[in-house]
JSON list of C-alpha atoms in Angstrom, two decimals:
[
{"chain": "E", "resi": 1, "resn": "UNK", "atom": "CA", "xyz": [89.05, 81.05, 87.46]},
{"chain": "E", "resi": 2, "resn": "UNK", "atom": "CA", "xyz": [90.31, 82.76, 90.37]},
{"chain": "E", "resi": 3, "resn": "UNK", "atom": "CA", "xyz": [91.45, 86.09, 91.44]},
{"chain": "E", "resi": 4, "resn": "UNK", "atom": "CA", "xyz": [95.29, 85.44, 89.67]},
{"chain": "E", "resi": 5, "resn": "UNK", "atom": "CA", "xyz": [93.44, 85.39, 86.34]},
{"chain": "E", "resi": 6, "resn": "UNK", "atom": "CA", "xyz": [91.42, 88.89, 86.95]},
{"chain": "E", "resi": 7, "resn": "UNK", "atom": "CA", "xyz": [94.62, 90.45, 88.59]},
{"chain": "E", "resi": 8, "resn": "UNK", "atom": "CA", "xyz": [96.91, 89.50, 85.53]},
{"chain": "E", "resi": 9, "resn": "UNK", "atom": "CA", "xyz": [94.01, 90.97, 83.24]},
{"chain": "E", "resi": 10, "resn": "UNK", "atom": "CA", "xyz": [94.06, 94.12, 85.57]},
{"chain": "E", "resi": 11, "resn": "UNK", "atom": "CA", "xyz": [97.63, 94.83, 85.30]},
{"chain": "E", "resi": 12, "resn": "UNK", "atom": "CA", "xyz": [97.60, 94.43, 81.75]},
{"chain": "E", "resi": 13, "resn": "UNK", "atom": "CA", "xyz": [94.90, 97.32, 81.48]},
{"chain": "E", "resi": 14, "resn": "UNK", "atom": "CA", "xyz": [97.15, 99.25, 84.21]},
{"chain": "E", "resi": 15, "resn": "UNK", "atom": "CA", "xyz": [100.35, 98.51, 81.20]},
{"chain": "E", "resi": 16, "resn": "UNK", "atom": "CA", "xyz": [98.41, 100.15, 78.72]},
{"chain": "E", "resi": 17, "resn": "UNK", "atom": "CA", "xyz": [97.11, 102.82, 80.39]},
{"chain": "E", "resi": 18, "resn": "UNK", "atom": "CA", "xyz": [100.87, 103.69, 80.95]},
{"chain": "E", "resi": 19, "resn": "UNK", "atom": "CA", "xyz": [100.49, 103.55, 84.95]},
{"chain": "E", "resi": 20, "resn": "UNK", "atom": "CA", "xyz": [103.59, 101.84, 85.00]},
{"chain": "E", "resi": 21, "resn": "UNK", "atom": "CA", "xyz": [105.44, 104.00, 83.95]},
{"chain": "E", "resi": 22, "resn": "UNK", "atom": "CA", "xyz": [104.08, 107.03, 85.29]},
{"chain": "E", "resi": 23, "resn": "UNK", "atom": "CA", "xyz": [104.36, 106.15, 89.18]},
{"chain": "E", "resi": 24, "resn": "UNK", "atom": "CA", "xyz": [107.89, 104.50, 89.20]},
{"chain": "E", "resi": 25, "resn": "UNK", "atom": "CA", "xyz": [108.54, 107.80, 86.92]},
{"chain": "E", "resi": 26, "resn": "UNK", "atom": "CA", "xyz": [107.43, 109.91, 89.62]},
{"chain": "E", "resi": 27, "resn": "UNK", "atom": "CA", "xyz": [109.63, 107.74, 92.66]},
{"chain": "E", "resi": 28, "resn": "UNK", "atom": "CA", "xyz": [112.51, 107.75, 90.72]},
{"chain": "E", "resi": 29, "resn": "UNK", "atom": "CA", "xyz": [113.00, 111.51, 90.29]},
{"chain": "E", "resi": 30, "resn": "UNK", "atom": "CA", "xyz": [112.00, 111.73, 93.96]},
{"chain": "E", "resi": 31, "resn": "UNK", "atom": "CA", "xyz": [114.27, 109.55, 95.10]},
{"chain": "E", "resi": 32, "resn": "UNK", "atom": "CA", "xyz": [116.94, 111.33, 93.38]},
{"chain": "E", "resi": 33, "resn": "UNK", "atom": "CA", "xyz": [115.75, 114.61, 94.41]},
{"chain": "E", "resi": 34, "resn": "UNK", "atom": "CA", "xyz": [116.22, 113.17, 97.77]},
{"chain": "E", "resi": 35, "resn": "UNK", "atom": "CA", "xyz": [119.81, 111.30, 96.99]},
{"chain": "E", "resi": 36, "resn": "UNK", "atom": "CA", "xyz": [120.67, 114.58, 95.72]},
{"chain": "E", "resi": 37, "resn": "UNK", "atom": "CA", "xyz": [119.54, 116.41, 98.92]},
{"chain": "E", "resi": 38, "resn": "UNK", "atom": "CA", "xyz": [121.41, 114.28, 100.88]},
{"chain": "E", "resi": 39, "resn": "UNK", "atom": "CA", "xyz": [124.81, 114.15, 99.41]},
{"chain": "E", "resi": 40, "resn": "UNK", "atom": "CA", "xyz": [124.95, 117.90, 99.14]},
{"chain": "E", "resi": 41, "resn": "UNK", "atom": "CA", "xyz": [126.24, 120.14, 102.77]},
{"chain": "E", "resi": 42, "resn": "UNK", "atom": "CA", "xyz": [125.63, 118.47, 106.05]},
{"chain": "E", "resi": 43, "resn": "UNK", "atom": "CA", "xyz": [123.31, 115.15, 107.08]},
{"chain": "E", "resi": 44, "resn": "UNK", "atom": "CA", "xyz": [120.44, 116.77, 108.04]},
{"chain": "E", "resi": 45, "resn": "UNK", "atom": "CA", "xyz": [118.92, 119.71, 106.06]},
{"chain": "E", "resi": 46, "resn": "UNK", "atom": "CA", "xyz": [115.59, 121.54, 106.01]},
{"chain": "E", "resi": 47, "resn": "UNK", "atom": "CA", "xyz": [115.44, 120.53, 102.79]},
{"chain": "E", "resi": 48, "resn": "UNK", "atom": "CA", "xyz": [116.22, 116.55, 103.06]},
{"chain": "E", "resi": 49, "resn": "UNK", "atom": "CA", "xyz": [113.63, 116.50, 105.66]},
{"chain": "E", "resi": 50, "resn": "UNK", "atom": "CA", "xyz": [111.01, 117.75, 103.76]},
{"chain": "E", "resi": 51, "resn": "UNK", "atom": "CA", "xyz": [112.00, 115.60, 100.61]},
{"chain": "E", "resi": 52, "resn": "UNK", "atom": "CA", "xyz": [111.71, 112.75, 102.82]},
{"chain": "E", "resi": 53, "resn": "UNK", "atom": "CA", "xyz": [108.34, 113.80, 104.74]},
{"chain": "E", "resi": 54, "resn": "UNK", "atom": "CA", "xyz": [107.23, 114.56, 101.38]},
{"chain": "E", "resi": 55, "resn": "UNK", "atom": "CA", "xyz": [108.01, 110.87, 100.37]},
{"chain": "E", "resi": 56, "resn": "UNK", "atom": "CA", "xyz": [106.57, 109.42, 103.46]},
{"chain": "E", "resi": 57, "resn": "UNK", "atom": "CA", "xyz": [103.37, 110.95, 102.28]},
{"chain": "E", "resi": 58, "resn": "UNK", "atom": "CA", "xyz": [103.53, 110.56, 98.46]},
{"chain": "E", "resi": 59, "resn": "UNK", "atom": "CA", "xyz": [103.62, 106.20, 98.89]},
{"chain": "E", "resi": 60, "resn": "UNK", "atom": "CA", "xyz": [99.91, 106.66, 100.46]},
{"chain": "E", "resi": 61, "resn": "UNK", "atom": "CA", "xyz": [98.58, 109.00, 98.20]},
{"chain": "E", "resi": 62, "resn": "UNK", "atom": "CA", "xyz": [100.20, 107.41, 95.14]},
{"chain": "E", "resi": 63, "resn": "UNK", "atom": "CA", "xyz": [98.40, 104.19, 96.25]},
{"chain": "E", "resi": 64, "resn": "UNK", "atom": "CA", "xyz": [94.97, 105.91, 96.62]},
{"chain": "E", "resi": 65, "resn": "UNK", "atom": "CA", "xyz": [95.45, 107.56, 93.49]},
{"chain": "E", "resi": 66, "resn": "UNK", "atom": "CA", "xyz": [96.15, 104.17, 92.00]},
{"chain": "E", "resi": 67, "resn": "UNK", "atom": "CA", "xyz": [93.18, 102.77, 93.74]},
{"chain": "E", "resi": 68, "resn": "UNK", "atom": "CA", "xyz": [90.49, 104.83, 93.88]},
{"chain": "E", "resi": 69, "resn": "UNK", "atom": "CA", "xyz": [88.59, 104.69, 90.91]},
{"chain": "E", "resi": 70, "resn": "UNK", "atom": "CA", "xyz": [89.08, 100.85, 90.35]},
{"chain": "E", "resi": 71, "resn": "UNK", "atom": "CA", "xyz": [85.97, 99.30, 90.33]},
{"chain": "E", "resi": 72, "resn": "UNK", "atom": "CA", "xyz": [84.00, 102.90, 89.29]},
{"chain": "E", "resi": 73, "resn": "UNK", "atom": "CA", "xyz": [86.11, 102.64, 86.05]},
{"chain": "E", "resi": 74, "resn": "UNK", "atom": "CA", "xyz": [85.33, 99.04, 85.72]},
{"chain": "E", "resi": 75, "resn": "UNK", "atom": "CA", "xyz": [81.59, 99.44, 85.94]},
{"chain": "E", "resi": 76, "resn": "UNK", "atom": "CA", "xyz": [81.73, 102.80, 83.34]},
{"chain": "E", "resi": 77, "resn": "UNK", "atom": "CA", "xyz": [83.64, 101.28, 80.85]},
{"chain": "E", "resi": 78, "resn": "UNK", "atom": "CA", "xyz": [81.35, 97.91, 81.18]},
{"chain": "E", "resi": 79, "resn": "UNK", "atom": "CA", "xyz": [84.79, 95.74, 81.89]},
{"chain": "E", "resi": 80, "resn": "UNK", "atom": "CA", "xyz": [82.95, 94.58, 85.17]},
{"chain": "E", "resi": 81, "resn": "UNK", "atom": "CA", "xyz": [80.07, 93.29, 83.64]},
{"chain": "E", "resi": 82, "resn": "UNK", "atom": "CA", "xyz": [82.48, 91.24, 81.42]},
{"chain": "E", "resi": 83, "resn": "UNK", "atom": "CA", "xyz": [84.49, 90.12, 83.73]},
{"chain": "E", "resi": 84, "resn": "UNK", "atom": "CA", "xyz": [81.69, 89.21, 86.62]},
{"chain": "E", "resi": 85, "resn": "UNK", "atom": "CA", "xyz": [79.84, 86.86, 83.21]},
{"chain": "E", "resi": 86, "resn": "UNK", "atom": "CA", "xyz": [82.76, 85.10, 83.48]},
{"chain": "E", "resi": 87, "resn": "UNK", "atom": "CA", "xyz": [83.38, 82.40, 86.23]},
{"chain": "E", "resi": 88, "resn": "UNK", "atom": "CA", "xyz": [84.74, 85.25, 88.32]},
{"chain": "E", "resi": 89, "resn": "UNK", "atom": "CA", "xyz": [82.98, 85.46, 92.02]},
{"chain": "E", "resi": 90, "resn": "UNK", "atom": "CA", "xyz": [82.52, 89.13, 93.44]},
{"chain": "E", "resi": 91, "resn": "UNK", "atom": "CA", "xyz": [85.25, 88.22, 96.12]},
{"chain": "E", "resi": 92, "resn": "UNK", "atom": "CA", "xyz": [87.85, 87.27, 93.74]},
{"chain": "E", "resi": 93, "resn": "UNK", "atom": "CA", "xyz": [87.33, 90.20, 91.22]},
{"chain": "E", "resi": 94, "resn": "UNK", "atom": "CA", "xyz": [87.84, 92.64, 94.34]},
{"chain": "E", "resi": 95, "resn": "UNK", "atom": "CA", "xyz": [90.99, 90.46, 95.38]},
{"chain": "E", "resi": 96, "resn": "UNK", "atom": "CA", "xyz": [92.49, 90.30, 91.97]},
{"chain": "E", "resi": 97, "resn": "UNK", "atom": "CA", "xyz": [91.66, 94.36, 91.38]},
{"chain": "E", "resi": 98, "resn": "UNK", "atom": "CA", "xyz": [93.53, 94.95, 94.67]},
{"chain": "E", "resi": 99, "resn": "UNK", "atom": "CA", "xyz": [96.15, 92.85, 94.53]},
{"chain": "E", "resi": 100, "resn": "UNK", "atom": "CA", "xyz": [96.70, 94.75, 90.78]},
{"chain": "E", "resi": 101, "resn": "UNK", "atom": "CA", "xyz": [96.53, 98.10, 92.33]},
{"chain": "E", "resi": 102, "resn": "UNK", "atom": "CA", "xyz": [99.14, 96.89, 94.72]},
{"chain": "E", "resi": 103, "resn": "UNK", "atom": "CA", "xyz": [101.66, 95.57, 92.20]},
{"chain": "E", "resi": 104, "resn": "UNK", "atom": "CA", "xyz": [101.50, 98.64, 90.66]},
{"chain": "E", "resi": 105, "resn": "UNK", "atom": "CA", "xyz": [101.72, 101.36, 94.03]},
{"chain": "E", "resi": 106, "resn": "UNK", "atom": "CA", "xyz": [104.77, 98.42, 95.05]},
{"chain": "E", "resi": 107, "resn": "UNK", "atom": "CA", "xyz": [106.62, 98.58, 91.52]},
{"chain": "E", "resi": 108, "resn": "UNK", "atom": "CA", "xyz": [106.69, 102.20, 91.89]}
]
């Protein structure tokens, strides 16, 4: 088994738990705050600016939200220990929770 199997296995725990839907949620009504912002009075407002300073800064925080309590959850909820009894090595359960967690921050 490799770190495909514990990725596909993390992003169906990330489907259920609705983060999905949430994130690309979010970056959808930003971006059309933003579309909206910039279609409206001349090319460059205060407000456009911010919307898109505020984006700049919402893609890295949206990924450390996303990320940061991957493997803590794991090990609370006792998925780790069920995944690491399987022929999973440390290295690929890390790679497959990552690359997860990336799908995810990249889908939104």
């Amino acid at each position: 088994m490799s770190w495909r199997v514990v990725a596909r296995r993390d992003v169906d725990v990330l489907r259920a738990d609705r983060s999905f839907l949430l994130f690309p949620g979010f970056f959808g009504l930003l971006a059309a705050a933003m579309a909206y912002a910039f279609t409206r009075g001349p090319a460059s407002t205060p407000l456009s600016s911010g919307l898109a300073l505020l984006f700049l800064f919402a893609v890295p925080l949206t990924a450390g939200t996303v990320t940061h309590e991957a493997i803590p959850s794991a090990v609370s909820s006792g998925r780790i220990r069920l995944a690491l009894s399987l022929p999973h090595s440390r290295p690929a359960f890390l790679a497959g929770t990552g690359v997860a967690r990336l799908a995810v921050t990249v889908a939104g």
